Amino acid sequence: MMRKINRIAGNIGFGFGVLMLVAPAITVFLWMLSLSLKNELDNTDYPPVFIPNPPVFDNFAEVFERNNFLKYAINSVIVSFTATGLAILLGVPAGYGIAKMKATKAAVVILIARITPGLSYLIPLFLLFQWIGLTGTLAPIIITHLVITVPIVVWIMMGFFEGLPAELEEAALVDGATIWQAFRHVAMPLAKPGITVATILAFIFSWNNFIFAMVLAGRETRTLPVAVNNMLTFEQISWGPLSAAALLVTAPVLLLTLLAQKQIVEGLTAGGVKGG
Amino acid sequence: MAGSTATLDGAAAAAVTPRRRNNYARRYWWFVVPCGVVVLGTIIFPWIFTIYMSMHDFKLGGEREWVGHANYVKLVTDERFLYSILRTLYFTALSVVIPMVLGLLAALAFARKFPMRGLARTIFILPMMATPVAVALVWTMMFHPQLGVLNWLLQQVGLPPSMWVYAPDTVIPTLVMVEVWHWTPLVMLILLGGLASLPIDPYEAAKIDGATPFQSFWHITLPLLAPFLVVALIIRTIDALKAFDTIYVITQGGPGTASETINIFLYLQAFAYYNLGYASAVVVVFFSIIIMLAMVLLWTRARVKASG
């Protein structure tokens, strides 16, 4: 009897502990949602109003009306999709080659790229883009985003190809396939889960990136994080539209995380990757 | 495997073993070349060009002048820069220790089976996937001294209100709080991966010997987990040193220069004052600090591996 009570008490304690771990994570997002659904009067009320009653969607409408938000959203989509796509095209074969050649030096370059502060790439690239006259287009932003996406893809794919059994490709080679065919028709189909993980992570970290576009983007070429940050500077206290914009920016990656949490956990556990 | 390649390459090549291996590897070069070109252009070129730039006096729109190591001499005597190093170390120390402790606790919790574990874990990792600018904005609103929800919470539990990011002595601990919230999940994931790979035999033996849960944690889990703890420590340290987005969005280094870390100082020099030569020297010094710390930690890792 005593043992049973002890166990129940232990379980309650454990449940409380888990709640304490999870609560801060969810609260910030719920508060973001709450702010975005209230009018300005409720948002600046003290003590704070927690549950929007009734919820209003004016903030979202205002974001789209006032801030050229749609244009920046399109910019973000173009940049992240292109940078991720290019990284997959380049990085998957490269990861395969590095794994096959056991090229540890190449792996070290990727590792150092992972630990270099994103800001330090910007001075030379900023000057370079000015000299060759690319400023004012999305090209510089896409190119700098490759600094984030390429190392993520190479790193994950390298690990993935190293873990694949070599027998199948060798059988294909003995049967007269070229190494490209062995890669394309044997190794790559096997590596599909790895490619999925790499794509998702590269996309998320490119989408979230702030600093590159912050420095390189002009009025027409801002990505969403930069646009939202600019709203803060100009609208100090209008919390509703600000939260609505913040929510719109981060909603796609949060949804992606919820949908693909298994792959994301897998990829992050293996590589400890993070961009910028 | 060696047999099949030998027949493919022919007997002549087999006579010269090192060269044969070389040729075998070389066949895969073309897989790496396109990516290599991009890495060369976007990653390696900036490194080299930065070192070159750091030896020039160059303000955007002005003349570029060779000054040798003068920028570095200036850095050593620039109090603002030296203070930014101290602030960075202060911020980093707190932003490493707290997530390591909390991340370990969380990993131990999520390694157990309990109802709705998948959902709880997904929610727990949401902060690290969320767009930093977006969450930084929400934190900024929560820090508002008069209208912010955090001061209201403090009031509810009977504590005096805080100035959060609006006072020099609380700004760094407050930013650390955001960093901890943001990146503890990554530590948790690395350690959770480690816990999943631990053998179960030692635990069973310990149970038979009557060890308490704490004893088996202290004498079995911690030593076996050491390599993963070091990996998490390395990654966390580097990321904390590099922290930029949330600090920049929330305080831009202020109030005054109270939260100006090396990264913020670098940003301001480069893209607010356009001292590109001077900023390049900051990059070189900053990068050296990061590499040095990474080396120390990697060396620790090698030692942990050797003893484990």
XYZ file of C-alpha atoms in Angstrom:
584
model
C 0.000 0.000 0.000
C 2.749 2.425 1.031
C 4.703 1.552 -2.084
C 1.701 2.205 -4.264
C 1.167 5.639 -2.749
C 4.841 6.371 -3.222
C 4.616 5.412 -6.853
C 1.585 7.560 -7.483
C 3.227 10.499 -5.743
C 6.328 9.921 -7.859
C 4.266 9.896 -11.041
C 2.505 13.103 -10.093
C 5.857 14.726 -9.347
C 7.220 13.515 -12.683
C 4.156 14.808 -14.528
C 4.575 18.164 -12.848
C 8.241 18.216 -13.865
C 7.374 17.538 -17.506
C 4.772 20.282 -17.356
C 7.375 22.719 -16.044
C 9.636 21.826 -18.963
C 6.954 22.156 -21.620
C 5.056 25.156 -20.223
C 7.544 27.933 -21.119
C 7.848 26.577 -24.667
C 4.129 26.631 -25.371
C 3.275 29.764 -23.362
C 5.310 32.101 -25.558
C 3.514 30.859 -28.674
C 0.109 31.038 -27.012
C 0.832 34.602 -25.887
C 1.830 35.450 -29.455
C -1.487 34.047 -30.642
C -3.408 35.878 -27.921
C -1.807 39.241 -28.747
C -2.505 38.799 -32.434
C -6.224 38.159 -31.853
C -6.959 41.128 -29.545
C -7.592 44.755 -30.346
C -5.143 47.446 -29.258
C -7.202 48.355 -26.191
C -7.065 44.833 -24.753
C -3.409 44.398 -25.666
C -2.288 47.402 -23.638
C -4.637 46.710 -20.741
C -3.213 46.054 -17.297
C -3.677 43.521 -15.765
C -3.285 41.712 -19.117
C -6.249 40.210 -20.940
C -5.401 36.581 -21.704
C -8.289 35.174 -23.689
C -9.309 37.266 -26.703
C -13.039 37.888 -26.289
C -14.212 38.008 -28.971
C -11.170 37.196 -31.144
C -10.650 39.822 -33.862
C -8.819 39.337 -37.122
C -8.239 43.026 -37.846
C -4.558 42.698 -36.980
C -3.981 40.168 -39.723
C -5.885 42.269 -42.226
C -3.816 45.277 -41.230
C -0.549 43.414 -41.728
C -1.479 42.590 -45.300
C -2.838 46.051 -46.061
C -0.096 48.213 -44.699
C 3.223 46.499 -45.073
C 3.637 45.025 -48.511
C 3.597 41.791 -46.569
C 2.627 39.612 -49.516
C 5.613 40.781 -51.539
C 7.988 39.949 -48.702
C 6.325 36.573 -48.246
C 6.901 35.820 -51.929
C 10.530 36.921 -51.571
C 10.977 34.580 -48.617
C 9.434 31.676 -50.506
C 11.650 32.255 -53.560
C 14.815 32.606 -51.483
C 14.253 29.584 -49.235
C 13.067 27.256 -51.997
C 15.884 28.195 -54.368
C 18.584 28.026 -51.706
C 17.302 24.655 -50.493
C 16.881 23.244 -54.009
C 20.364 24.278 -55.074
C 21.827 22.903 -51.855
C 20.194 19.520 -52.512
C 21.390 19.454 -56.139
C 24.946 20.268 -55.098
C 25.122 18.770 -51.642
C 23.684 15.285 -52.138
C 26.316 14.210 -54.721
C 28.988 15.971 -52.682
C 27.986 14.129 -49.514
C 28.148 10.890 -51.500
C 31.573 11.696 -52.941
C 32.965 12.677 -49.532
C 31.615 9.506 -47.966
C 33.083 7.347 -50.754
C 36.474 9.046 -50.757
C 36.573 9.201 -46.976
C 37.625 12.814 -47.515
C 37.982 13.935 -43.924
C 39.544 17.252 -44.944
C 36.429 18.192 -46.878
C 34.386 17.291 -43.812
C 36.521 19.631 -41.701
C 35.787 22.527 -44.078
C 32.078 21.878 -43.626
C 32.526 21.726 -39.858
C 34.373 25.044 -39.774
C 31.653 26.563 -41.942
C 29.215 25.410 -39.243
C 31.074 27.243 -36.492
C 31.844 30.466 -38.370
C 29.540 33.343 -37.358
C 27.222 34.147 -40.268
C 28.077 37.804 -39.946
C 31.698 37.204 -40.917
C 30.751 36.119 -44.430
C 28.878 39.318 -44.978
C 31.612 41.935 -45.278
C 33.401 40.316 -48.249
C 30.194 39.189 -49.928
C 28.573 42.588 -49.406
C 31.519 44.255 -51.198
C 31.579 41.604 -53.902
C 27.897 42.059 -54.686
C 28.355 45.820 -54.864
C 31.256 45.527 -57.278
C 29.496 43.145 -59.633
C 26.270 45.135 -59.332
C 23.926 42.476 -57.977
C 22.440 44.649 -55.231
C 18.719 45.254 -55.541
C 17.993 41.713 -56.758
C 17.233 38.551 -54.824
C 20.412 36.882 -56.148
C 22.748 38.038 -53.325
C 20.312 36.808 -50.703
C 19.924 33.419 -52.360
C 23.705 33.076 -52.749
C 24.365 33.924 -49.097
C 21.649 31.517 -47.973
C 23.701 28.776 -49.634
C 26.196 29.379 -46.816
C 23.532 27.960 -44.480
C 21.866 25.298 -46.615
C 24.875 23.674 -48.327
C 26.745 22.701 -45.120
C 23.535 21.317 -43.581
C 22.825 19.129 -46.624
C 26.415 17.946 -47.087
C 26.783 17.150 -43.403
C 23.571 15.136 -43.152
C 24.048 13.310 -46.463
C 27.660 12.471 -45.663
C 26.575 10.752 -42.471
C 23.715 9.065 -44.245
C 25.767 7.628 -47.124
C 28.446 6.431 -44.721
C 25.777 4.431 -42.928
C 24.459 2.719 -46.074
C 25.697 -0.825 -46.824
C 28.053 -0.720 -49.825
C 27.206 -4.161 -51.244
C 24.324 -3.086 -53.496
C 26.311 -0.380 -55.272
C 29.259 -2.706 -55.658
C 27.022 -5.311 -57.253
C 25.833 -2.635 -59.697
C 29.433 -1.637 -60.476
C 30.427 -5.253 -61.118
C 27.453 -5.551 -63.458
C 28.947 -2.749 -65.506
C 27.135 0.336 -64.171
C 29.078 3.600 -64.126
C 29.637 5.165 -60.721
C 27.116 7.869 -61.628
C 24.487 5.202 -62.388
C 25.309 3.394 -59.160
C 24.775 6.657 -57.305
C 21.680 7.707 -59.201
C 19.816 4.398 -59.270
C 21.110 2.516 -56.235
C 22.444 4.816 -53.531
C 20.083 7.760 -53.993
C 16.807 5.838 -53.725
C 18.141 4.251 -50.537
C 19.054 7.677 -49.193
C 15.597 9.198 -49.692
C 14.855 9.494 -45.951
C 18.154 11.333 -45.519
C 17.333 13.691 -48.368
C 13.960 14.433 -46.770
C 15.590 15.303 -43.452
C 18.200 17.488 -45.152
C 15.568 19.313 -47.209
C 13.356 20.087 -44.229
C 16.188 21.346 -42.030
C 17.853 23.382 -44.774
C 14.509 24.984 -45.618
C 13.684 25.869 -42.008
C 17.056 27.421 -41.249
C 17.005 29.357 -44.500
C 13.475 30.588 -43.817
C 14.421 31.679 -40.303
C 17.609 33.465 -41.328
C 17.633 37.144 -40.543
C 21.117 38.563 -40.784
C 21.916 37.998 -44.458
C 18.813 39.650 -45.818
C 19.008 42.296 -43.083
C 22.292 43.537 -44.545
C 21.829 42.761 -48.219
C 18.155 43.424 -48.935
C 16.819 46.657 -50.316
C 13.252 47.909 -49.962
C 12.008 45.550 -52.667
C 13.966 42.447 -51.738
C 13.321 42.051 -48.001
C 12.530 38.625 -46.652
C 9.852 38.142 -43.991
C 12.062 38.214 -40.869
C 13.580 41.518 -41.994
C 10.172 42.979 -42.808
C 8.827 41.998 -39.396
C 11.840 43.435 -37.601
C 11.322 46.710 -39.445
C 7.747 46.830 -38.166
C 9.083 46.847 -34.611
C 11.287 49.822 -35.294
C 8.477 51.883 -36.731
C 5.497 50.845 -34.641
C 6.832 50.616 -31.123
C 3.583 49.992 -29.334
C 1.111 48.524 -31.833
C 1.360 45.024 -30.464
C -1.560 43.442 -32.298
C -0.320 43.801 -35.884
C 3.233 43.083 -34.740
C 2.229 39.770 -33.155
C 0.085 38.905 -36.137
C 3.051 39.454 -38.445
C 5.378 37.463 -36.167
C 2.867 34.627 -36.084
C 2.498 34.607 -39.874
C 6.276 34.435 -40.315
C 6.864 31.574 -37.948
C 3.658 29.586 -38.578
C 5.007 27.733 -41.660
C 8.050 26.388 -39.814
C 6.029 25.500 -36.710
C 3.565 23.564 -38.867
C 6.420 21.841 -40.676
C 7.932 20.898 -37.317
C 4.655 19.424 -36.100
C 4.179 17.450 -39.325
C 7.730 16.189 -39.697
C 8.843 16.011 -36.076
C 10.216 12.487 -36.437
C 12.559 13.408 -39.309
C 13.590 16.665 -37.655
C 14.469 14.988 -34.382
C 16.431 12.350 -36.308
C 18.412 14.893 -38.309
C 19.172 17.206 -35.412
C 20.171 14.382 -33.099
C 22.644 13.094 -35.656
C 24.239 16.317 -36.732
C 23.562 19.022 -34.199
C 23.051 21.219 -37.235
C 21.917 24.779 -37.157
C 22.368 27.502 -39.677
C 23.932 30.934 -39.552
C 35.311 -5.182 -52.157
C 39.078 -4.916 -52.646
C 38.875 -7.911 -54.984
C 36.280 -6.415 -57.307
C 38.122 -3.104 -57.664
C 41.359 -4.909 -58.360
C 39.796 -6.765 -61.294
C 38.184 -3.600 -62.592
C 41.355 -1.562 -62.507
C 43.544 -4.320 -63.907
C 46.714 -5.974 -62.764
C 49.025 -3.105 -63.687
C 47.436 -0.701 -61.246
C 47.342 -3.388 -58.567
C 51.135 -3.407 -58.579
C 51.280 0.136 -57.199
C 48.954 -0.007 -54.222
C 48.878 3.616 -52.995
C 48.314 4.947 -56.481
C 45.541 2.513 -57.137
C 43.729 3.638 -54.029
C 44.238 7.198 -55.166
C 42.667 6.486 -58.556
C 39.770 4.710 -56.936
C 39.026 7.737 -54.788
C 39.633 10.158 -57.621
C 36.751 8.691 -59.602
C 34.422 10.359 -57.102
C 35.908 13.823 -57.504
C 33.264 14.982 -59.911
C 30.603 14.378 -57.293
C 32.262 16.936 -55.066
C 33.525 19.511 -57.596
C 30.285 21.513 -58.223
C 29.615 21.802 -54.514
C 33.277 22.541 -53.924
C 33.133 25.498 -56.303
C 30.165 26.955 -54.417
C 31.835 26.405 -51.050
C 34.987 28.023 -52.415
C 33.032 31.068 -53.570
C 30.692 31.593 -50.646
C 32.696 30.267 -47.704
C 36.435 30.065 -48.398
C 36.735 33.244 -50.476
C 35.167 35.331 -47.674
C 37.605 33.894 -45.138
C 40.650 34.836 -47.214
C 39.276 38.177 -48.342
C 38.472 39.106 -44.730
C 42.089 38.618 -43.673
C 43.187 40.786 -46.615
C 40.605 43.461 -45.776
C 41.586 43.478 -42.106
C 44.938 44.989 -43.130
C 43.313 47.967 -44.801
C 41.765 51.145 -43.612
C 38.562 51.093 -45.608
C 35.360 52.961 -45.040
C 32.590 52.317 -47.520
C 32.767 54.937 -50.267
C 36.243 56.072 -49.208
C 39.756 55.151 -50.248
C 41.249 51.789 -49.402
C 44.627 52.125 -47.753
C 47.088 49.427 -46.659
C 47.737 49.744 -42.932
C 49.262 46.362 -42.039
C 48.418 45.362 -38.473
C 47.218 48.822 -37.377
C 43.583 47.652 -37.108
C 44.638 44.939 -34.696
C 46.631 47.385 -32.582
C 43.578 49.615 -32.467
C 41.398 46.681 -31.392
C 43.641 45.789 -28.468
C 43.296 49.316 -27.136
C 39.610 49.783 -28.016
C 37.849 49.624 -24.657
C 34.474 49.193 -26.251
C 35.734 46.059 -28.013
C 37.424 44.658 -24.897
C 34.237 45.128 -22.884
C 32.278 43.389 -25.632
C 34.567 40.362 -25.188
C 33.877 40.294 -21.448
C 30.130 40.598 -22.056
C 30.258 37.805 -24.620
C 32.041 35.516 -22.158
C 29.547 36.374 -19.409
C 26.613 35.756 -21.737
C 28.180 32.543 -23.056
C 28.986 31.076 -19.630
C 25.378 31.447 -18.474
C 23.941 30.394 -21.847
C 25.969 27.184 -21.735
C 25.622 26.074 -18.117
C 21.869 26.576 -17.742
C 20.835 24.811 -20.989
C 23.210 21.940 -20.208
C 21.557 21.338 -16.816
C 17.997 21.831 -18.054
C 18.696 19.906 -21.263
C 19.993 16.936 -19.276
C 16.937 16.966 -17.010
C 14.649 17.174 -20.031
C 16.481 14.371 -21.834
C 16.180 12.134 -18.762
C 12.469 12.915 -18.597
C 11.858 12.270 -22.300
C 13.855 9.036 -22.179
C 11.125 7.607 -19.915
C 7.878 6.378 -21.380
C 4.797 8.371 -20.392
C 1.432 9.271 -21.944
C 1.596 11.897 -24.715
C 5.388 11.805 -24.713
C 5.585 12.445 -28.480
C 3.440 15.554 -28.243
C 5.309 16.876 -25.212
C 8.643 16.386 -26.974
C 7.424 18.133 -30.120
C 6.219 21.118 -28.117
C 9.506 21.179 -26.258
C 11.520 21.498 -29.481
C 9.254 24.157 -31.036
C 11.327 27.087 -29.684
C 14.452 26.061 -31.571
C 12.585 25.703 -34.853
C 10.675 28.978 -34.549
C 11.865 32.054 -36.436
C 14.200 33.901 -34.014
C 13.011 37.348 -35.080
C 9.384 36.424 -34.449
C 9.953 35.043 -30.966
C 12.295 37.913 -30.119
C 9.462 40.342 -30.874
C 7.093 38.512 -28.555
C 9.708 38.499 -25.794
C 10.230 42.230 -26.309
C 6.524 42.819 -25.718
C 6.596 40.617 -22.631
C 9.529 42.617 -21.219
C 7.665 45.931 -21.343
C 8.168 47.422 -17.854
C 4.643 48.829 -17.457
C 2.419 46.719 -19.707
C 4.425 43.516 -20.072
C 2.973 40.226 -18.966
C 6.185 39.171 -17.168
C 6.040 41.965 -14.616
C 2.404 41.111 -14.026
C 3.474 37.504 -13.353
C 6.161 38.673 -10.911
C 3.565 40.759 -9.130
C 1.253 37.741 -8.806
C 3.902 35.765 -6.937
C 4.773 38.780 -4.781
C 8.060 39.790 -6.398
C 9.044 43.355 -7.282
C 8.847 44.246 -10.999
C 12.036 43.996 -13.046
C 13.364 46.368 -15.677
C 14.301 43.341 -17.839
C 16.136 44.559 -20.936
C 15.705 48.222 -20.033
C 18.369 48.364 -17.302
C 22.122 47.706 -17.745
C 22.434 45.215 -14.888
C 19.475 43.014 -15.849
C 19.782 43.092 -19.617
C 22.276 40.236 -20.057
C 20.586 37.799 -17.638
C 17.312 38.579 -19.420
C 18.833 37.883 -22.828
C 20.289 34.679 -21.405
C 16.762 33.675 -20.412
C 15.644 34.044 -24.033
C 18.700 32.114 -25.257
C 18.025 29.318 -22.739
C 14.399 29.132 -23.837
C 15.501 29.071 -27.454
C 18.316 26.508 -27.448
C 17.852 24.104 -24.513
C 15.928 21.814 -26.921
C 19.037 21.218 -29.050
C 21.007 20.103 -25.979
C 18.082 17.881 -24.994
C 17.965 16.245 -28.444
C 21.690 15.459 -28.512
C 21.541 13.972 -25.001
C 18.329 12.082 -25.762
C 20.119 10.475 -28.713
C 22.919 9.558 -26.319
C 20.570 8.068 -23.733
C 18.898 5.935 -26.403
C 22.254 4.397 -27.294
C 23.192 3.359 -23.734
C 23.355 -0.390 -22.947
C 20.829 -1.710 -20.404
C 22.978 -4.421 -18.801
C 24.768 -2.169 -16.286
C 21.429 -0.883 -15.007
C 20.102 -4.364 -14.439
C 23.278 -5.338 -12.601
C 23.033 -2.191 -10.466
C 19.390 -2.921 -9.655
C 20.270 -6.421 -8.496
C 23.014 -4.921 -6.318
C 20.416 -2.622 -4.750
C 21.588 0.694 -6.179
C 19.253 3.669 -5.773
C 18.092 5.473 -8.946
C 20.382 8.370 -8.077
C 23.376 6.064 -7.641
C 22.826 4.407 -11.009
C 22.438 7.861 -12.592
C 25.655 9.137 -11.011
C 27.812 6.036 -11.546
C 26.407 4.646 -14.806
C 24.439 7.211 -16.817
C 26.721 10.202 -16.408
C 29.998 8.450 -17.311
C 28.428 6.664 -20.298
C 26.805 9.885 -21.459
C 30.037 11.888 -21.164
C 30.899 11.889 -24.894
C 27.424 13.217 -25.737
C 27.643 15.808 -22.987
C 30.873 17.065 -24.522
C 29.364 17.252 -28.015
C 26.406 19.200 -26.648
C 28.821 21.426 -24.723
C 30.852 22.184 -27.861
C 27.810 22.978 -29.981
C 26.174 25.072 -27.267
C 29.347 27.051 -26.564
C 29.883 27.904 -30.226
C 26.243 28.859 -30.741
C 26.187 31.017 -27.613
C 29.320 32.857 -28.744
C 27.666 33.489 -32.108
C 24.272 34.549 -30.721
C 23.038 37.505 -32.715
C 19.437 37.535 -33.921
C 17.599 37.715 -30.613
C 20.066 40.152 -29.031
C 19.960 42.435 -32.041
C 16.187 42.433 -32.359
C 15.503 42.899 -28.639
C 18.181 45.411 -27.587
C 20.508 46.233 -30.506
C 23.261 46.194 -27.901
C 21.567 48.616 -25.536
C 20.754 50.203 -23.191
C 23.911 52.155 -24.054
C 26.356 49.378 -24.778
C 25.220 47.162 -21.884
C 24.412 44.152 -24.073
C 26.893 44.766 -26.867
C 28.526 41.384 -27.469
C 31.353 40.877 -29.982
C 28.867 39.974 -32.695
C 26.805 43.138 -32.134
C 29.966 45.282 -31.994
C 31.034 43.671 -35.263
C 27.686 44.355 -36.886
C 27.677 47.995 -35.834
C 31.239 48.598 -37.005
C 30.575 46.955 -40.363
C 27.056 47.964 -41.281
C 26.174 50.966 -39.138
C 29.526 52.838 -39.271
C 30.799 51.086 -42.427
C 34.330 50.675 -41.015
C 34.805 47.588 -43.156
C 38.563 47.218 -42.630
C 38.284 47.534 -38.858
C 35.278 45.192 -38.782
C 37.255 42.604 -40.766
C 39.901 42.646 -38.051
C 37.125 42.032 -35.509
C 35.999 39.029 -37.567
C 39.515 37.577 -37.546
C 39.884 38.009 -33.772
C 36.359 36.722 -33.084
C 36.908 33.706 -35.303
C 40.202 32.963 -33.537
C 38.452 33.054 -30.156
C 35.810 30.617 -31.411
C 38.368 28.257 -32.950
C 40.471 28.327 -29.776
C 37.509 27.428 -27.571
C 36.422 24.762 -30.046
C 39.920 23.238 -29.976
C 39.949 23.134 -26.176
C 36.567 21.434 -26.199
C 37.546 18.989 -28.958
C 40.657 18.114 -26.972
C 38.422 17.459 -23.953
C 36.295 15.258 -26.147
C 39.311 13.224 -27.264
C 40.291 12.765 -23.618
C 36.787 11.706 -22.619
C 36.769 9.212 -25.486
C 40.171 7.829 -24.522
C 39.168 7.327 -20.893
C 35.707 5.952 -21.765
